[in-house]
PDB file of C-alpha atoms in Angstrom:
ATOM      1  CA  GLN A 360      -0.318  -0.095  -0.115  1.00  0.00           C
ATOM      2  CA  VAL A 361       0.942   3.934  -1.056  1.00  0.00           C
ATOM      3  CA  GLN A 362       2.533   5.621   2.150  1.00  0.00           C
ATOM      4  CA  VAL A 363       1.583   9.475   1.639  1.00  0.00           C
ATOM      5  CA  VAL A 364       3.543  12.018   4.344  1.00  0.00           C
ATOM      6  CA  GLU A 365       2.104  16.058   4.652  1.00  0.00           C
ATOM      7  CA  SER A 366       5.164  18.634   6.070  1.00  0.00           C
ATOM      8  CA  GLY A 367       5.879  22.054   5.405  1.00  0.00           C
ATOM      9  CA  GLY A 368       2.908  23.371   7.463  1.00  0.00           C
ATOM     10  CA  GLY A 369       2.781  26.357  10.804  1.00  0.00           C
ATOM     11  CA  LEU A 370       2.395  29.337  11.489  1.00  0.00           C
ATOM     12  CA  VAL A 371       2.383  32.970   9.400  1.00  0.00           C
ATOM     13  CA  GLN A 372       1.894  36.314   8.858  1.00  0.00           C
ATOM     14  CA  PRO A 373      -0.676  37.499   6.484  1.00  0.00           C
ATOM     15  CA  GLY A 374       0.700  37.642   3.437  1.00  0.00           C
ATOM     16  CA  GLY A 375       4.024  35.535   4.417  1.00  0.00           C
ATOM     17  CA  SER A 376       4.379  32.096   2.170  1.00  0.00           C
ATOM     18  CA  LEU A 377       4.919  28.366   3.214  1.00  0.00           C
ATOM     19  CA  ARG A 378       5.480  25.301   0.735  1.00  0.00           C
ATOM     20  CA  LEU A 379       4.252  22.471   1.612  1.00  0.00           C
ATOM     21  CA  LEU A 380       5.538  19.007   0.711  1.00  0.00           C
ATOM     22  CA  CYS A 381       3.827  15.591  -0.121  1.00  0.00           C
ATOM     23  CA  ALA A 382       6.014  12.509  -0.685  1.00  0.00           C
ATOM     24  CA  ALA A 383       4.527   9.060  -0.485  1.00  0.00           C
ATOM     25  CA  SER A 384       6.189   6.043  -0.462  1.00  0.00           C
ATOM     26  CA  GLY A 385       5.800   2.321  -1.946  1.00  0.00           C
ATOM     27  CA  SER A 386       7.128   0.812  -4.329  1.00  0.00           C
ATOM     28  CA  ILE A 387       5.676   4.158  -6.919  1.00  0.00           C
ATOM     29  CA  ALA A 388       8.337   4.578  -9.835  1.00  0.00           C
ATOM     30  CA  SER A 389       5.924   8.304 -10.798  1.00  0.00           C
ATOM     31  CA  ILE A 390       3.527  10.437  -9.388  1.00  0.00           C
ATOM     32  CA  ASN A 391       0.605  10.474 -12.399  1.00  0.00           C
ATOM     33  CA  ALA A 392      -2.031  12.469 -10.353  1.00  0.00           C
ATOM     34  CA  MET A 393      -2.612  13.846  -6.990  1.00  0.00           C
ATOM     35  CA  GLY A 394      -3.908  16.947  -5.494  1.00  0.00           C
ATOM     36  CA  TRP A 395      -3.550  19.445  -2.687  1.00  0.00           C
ATOM     37  CA  TYR A 396      -6.854  19.216   0.094  1.00  0.00           C
ATOM     38  CA  ARG A 397      -7.931  21.765   2.838  1.00  0.00           C
ATOM     39  CA  GLN A 398     -11.034  20.680   5.417  1.00  0.00           C
ATOM     40  CA  ALA A 399     -11.303  24.262   7.561  1.00  0.00           C
ATOM     41  CA  PRO A 400     -13.144  23.520  10.856  1.00  0.00           C
ATOM     42  CA  GLY A 401     -16.716  23.631  10.344  1.00  0.00           C
ATOM     43  CA  LYS A 402     -16.469  23.408   7.084  1.00  0.00           C
ATOM     44  CA  GLU A 403     -16.104  20.392   3.774  1.00  0.00           C
ATOM     45  CA  ARG A 404     -13.116  19.212   1.947  1.00  0.00           C
ATOM     46  CA  GLU A 405     -12.102  21.387  -1.319  1.00  0.00           C
ATOM     47  CA  LEU A 406      -9.637  21.388  -3.312  1.00  0.00           C
ATOM     48  CA  VAL A 407      -6.740  23.958  -3.726  1.00  0.00           C
ATOM     49  CA  ALA A 408      -5.139  22.135  -6.688  1.00  0.00           C
ATOM     50  CA  ARG A 409      -4.468  19.644  -8.940  1.00  0.00           C
ATOM     51  CA  PHE A 410      -2.075  18.806 -10.627  1.00  0.00           C
ATOM     52  CA  THR A 411      -2.074  15.057 -13.830  1.00  0.00           C
ATOM     53  CA  SER A 412       0.399  13.398 -16.038  1.00  0.00           C
ATOM     54  CA  GLY A 413      -0.463  14.724 -18.617  1.00  0.00           C
ATOM     55  CA  ALA A 414       0.798  18.042 -16.994  1.00  0.00           C
ATOM     56  CA  SER A 415      -3.395  20.118 -16.299  1.00  0.00           C
ATOM     57  CA  THR A 416      -3.233  22.079 -13.458  1.00  0.00           C
ATOM     58  CA  THR A 417      -5.833  23.087 -11.253  1.00  0.00           C
ATOM     59  CA  TYR A 418      -6.001  25.448  -8.889  1.00  0.00           C
ATOM     60  CA  ALA A 419      -9.313  26.227  -7.171  1.00  0.00           C
ATOM     61  CA  ASP A 420     -10.371  30.040  -7.190  1.00  0.00           C
ATOM     62  CA  SER A 421      -9.485  31.346  -4.125  1.00  0.00           C
ATOM     63  CA  VAL A 422      -5.157  30.692  -4.784  1.00  0.00           C
ATOM     64  CA  LYS A 423      -5.457  31.297  -8.384  1.00  0.00           C
ATOM     65  CA  GLY A 424      -1.888  33.822  -8.796  1.00  0.00           C
ATOM     66  CA  ARG A 425      -1.089  32.671  -5.462  1.00  0.00           C
ATOM     67  CA  PHE A 426      -0.487  29.197  -4.670  1.00  0.00           C
ATOM     68  CA  THR A 427       1.351  26.946  -6.964  1.00  0.00           C
ATOM     69  CA  ILE A 428       1.474  23.062  -7.112  1.00  0.00           C
ATOM     70  CA  SER A 429       5.110  21.358  -9.073  1.00  0.00           C
ATOM     71  CA  ARG A 430       7.082  17.801  -8.647  1.00  0.00           C
ATOM     72  CA  ASP A 431      10.774  16.881  -8.147  1.00  0.00           C
ATOM     73  CA  ASN A 432      10.775  13.778 -10.119  1.00  0.00           C
ATOM     74  CA  VAL A 433      13.935  12.783  -8.784  1.00  0.00           C
ATOM     75  CA  LYS A 434      13.081  13.177  -5.239  1.00  0.00           C
ATOM     76  CA  ASN A 435       9.578  11.869  -6.704  1.00  0.00           C
ATOM     77  CA  MET A 436       8.184  14.797  -4.177  1.00  0.00           C
ATOM     78  CA  VAL A 437       4.758  17.568  -4.870  1.00  0.00           C
ATOM     79  CA  TYR A 438       5.042  20.823  -3.456  1.00  0.00           C
ATOM     80  CA  LEU A 439       2.622  23.149  -3.499  1.00  0.00           C
ATOM     81  CA  GLN A 440       3.784  26.537  -2.779  1.00  0.00           C
ATOM     82  CA  MET A 441       1.369  28.964  -0.609  1.00  0.00           C
ATOM     83  CA  ASN A 442       2.108  32.942  -0.922  1.00  0.00           C
ATOM     84  CA  SER A 443       0.230  36.034  -0.281  1.00  0.00           C
ATOM     85  CA  LEU A 444      -1.480  33.865   1.995  1.00  0.00           C
ATOM     86  CA  LYS A 445      -4.619  35.260   3.239  1.00  0.00           C
ATOM     87  CA  PRO A 446      -6.185  33.760   7.240  1.00  0.00           C
ATOM     88  CA  GLU A 447      -9.032  32.802   5.086  1.00  0.00           C
ATOM     89  CA  ASP A 448      -6.341  30.498   4.037  1.00  0.00           C
ATOM     90  CA  THR A 449      -7.045  28.439   7.467  1.00  0.00           C
ATOM     91  CA  ALA A 450      -6.791  24.906   7.052  1.00  0.00           C
ATOM     92  CA  VAL A 451      -5.620  21.635   7.480  1.00  0.00           C
ATOM     93  CA  TYR A 452      -4.162  20.551   4.205  1.00  0.00           C
ATOM     94  CA  TYR A 453      -4.485  17.424   2.141  1.00  0.00           C
ATOM     95  CA  CYS A 454      -1.891  15.580   0.105  1.00  0.00           C
ATOM     96  CA  LYS A 455      -3.797  13.019  -2.111  1.00  0.00           C
ATOM     97  CA  ILE A 456      -2.585  10.916  -4.369  1.00  0.00           C
ATOM     98  CA  ASP A 457      -4.620   9.283  -7.218  1.00  0.00           C
ATOM     99  CA  ARG A 458      -2.980   7.161  -9.806  1.00  0.00           C
ATOM    100  CA  VAL A 459       1.383   6.175  -9.128  1.00  0.00           C
ATOM    101  CA  VAL A 460       2.748   4.484 -11.507  1.00  0.00           C
ATOM    102  CA  MET A 461       4.426   1.032  -9.954  1.00  0.00           C
ATOM    103  CA  ARG A 462       6.174  -2.277 -12.144  1.00  0.00           C
ATOM    104  CA  THR A 463       3.008  -4.171 -11.991  1.00  0.00           C
ATOM    105  CA  GLY A 464       0.932  -1.260 -14.085  1.00  0.00           C
ATOM    106  CA  THR A 465      -0.497   1.873 -13.694  1.00  0.00           C
ATOM    107  CA  TYR A 466      -3.324   1.952 -10.417  1.00  0.00           C
ATOM    108  CA  GLU A 467      -5.590   4.248  -8.570  1.00  0.00           C
ATOM    109  CA  ILE A 468      -4.992   4.423  -5.564  1.00  0.00           C
ATOM    110  CA  ASN A 469      -6.011   7.444  -3.691  1.00  0.00           C
ATOM    111  CA  ALA A 470      -4.502   7.910  -0.558  1.00  0.00           C
ATOM    112  CA  TRP A 471      -3.606  10.431   1.788  1.00  0.00           C
ATOM    113  CA  GLY A 472      -1.338  11.937   3.921  1.00  0.00           C
ATOM    114  CA  GLN A 473      -2.419  12.598   7.988  1.00  0.00           C
ATOM    115  CA  GLY A 474      -2.888  16.108   7.197  1.00  0.00           C
ATOM    116  CA  THR A 475      -0.261  19.876   7.798  1.00  0.00           C
ATOM    117  CA  GLN A 476      -1.924  22.218   9.356  1.00  0.00           C
ATOM    118  CA  VAL A 477      -1.170  25.718   8.508  1.00  0.00           C
ATOM    119  CA  THR A 478      -2.659  29.206   9.716  1.00  0.00           C
ATOM    120  CA  VAL A 479      -2.691  32.026   8.425  1.00  0.00           C
ATOM    121  CA  SER A 480      -2.133  35.151  11.139  1.00  0.00           C
ATOM    122  CA  SER A 481      -1.168  38.096  12.904  1.00  0.00           C
TER     123      SER A 481
END
């Protein structure tokens, strides 16, 4: 089974920046598709950013122009660069690995990480 771990969250002032990291393990050759989600207290979990193997990216309207999703293919890590942070961005951020390539083939796995807290406050 694929294990997913997020890191990089913390406390930041409005207008500041953070970079979230997502690492997957479990005999993965590459990540084809994944997404960043967030869940604020009392709110539903929502999509923040997503990419697929075709290099297509999707961003929530609330983060367009401020957040950037990217991947380091050598380290097999996925990142979410978060700039110009606002108090409304405060939430637990989750990484979800949607599709991976293994030696036996390509699989949809929908594996979630444990979440990392991002708090934007002055």
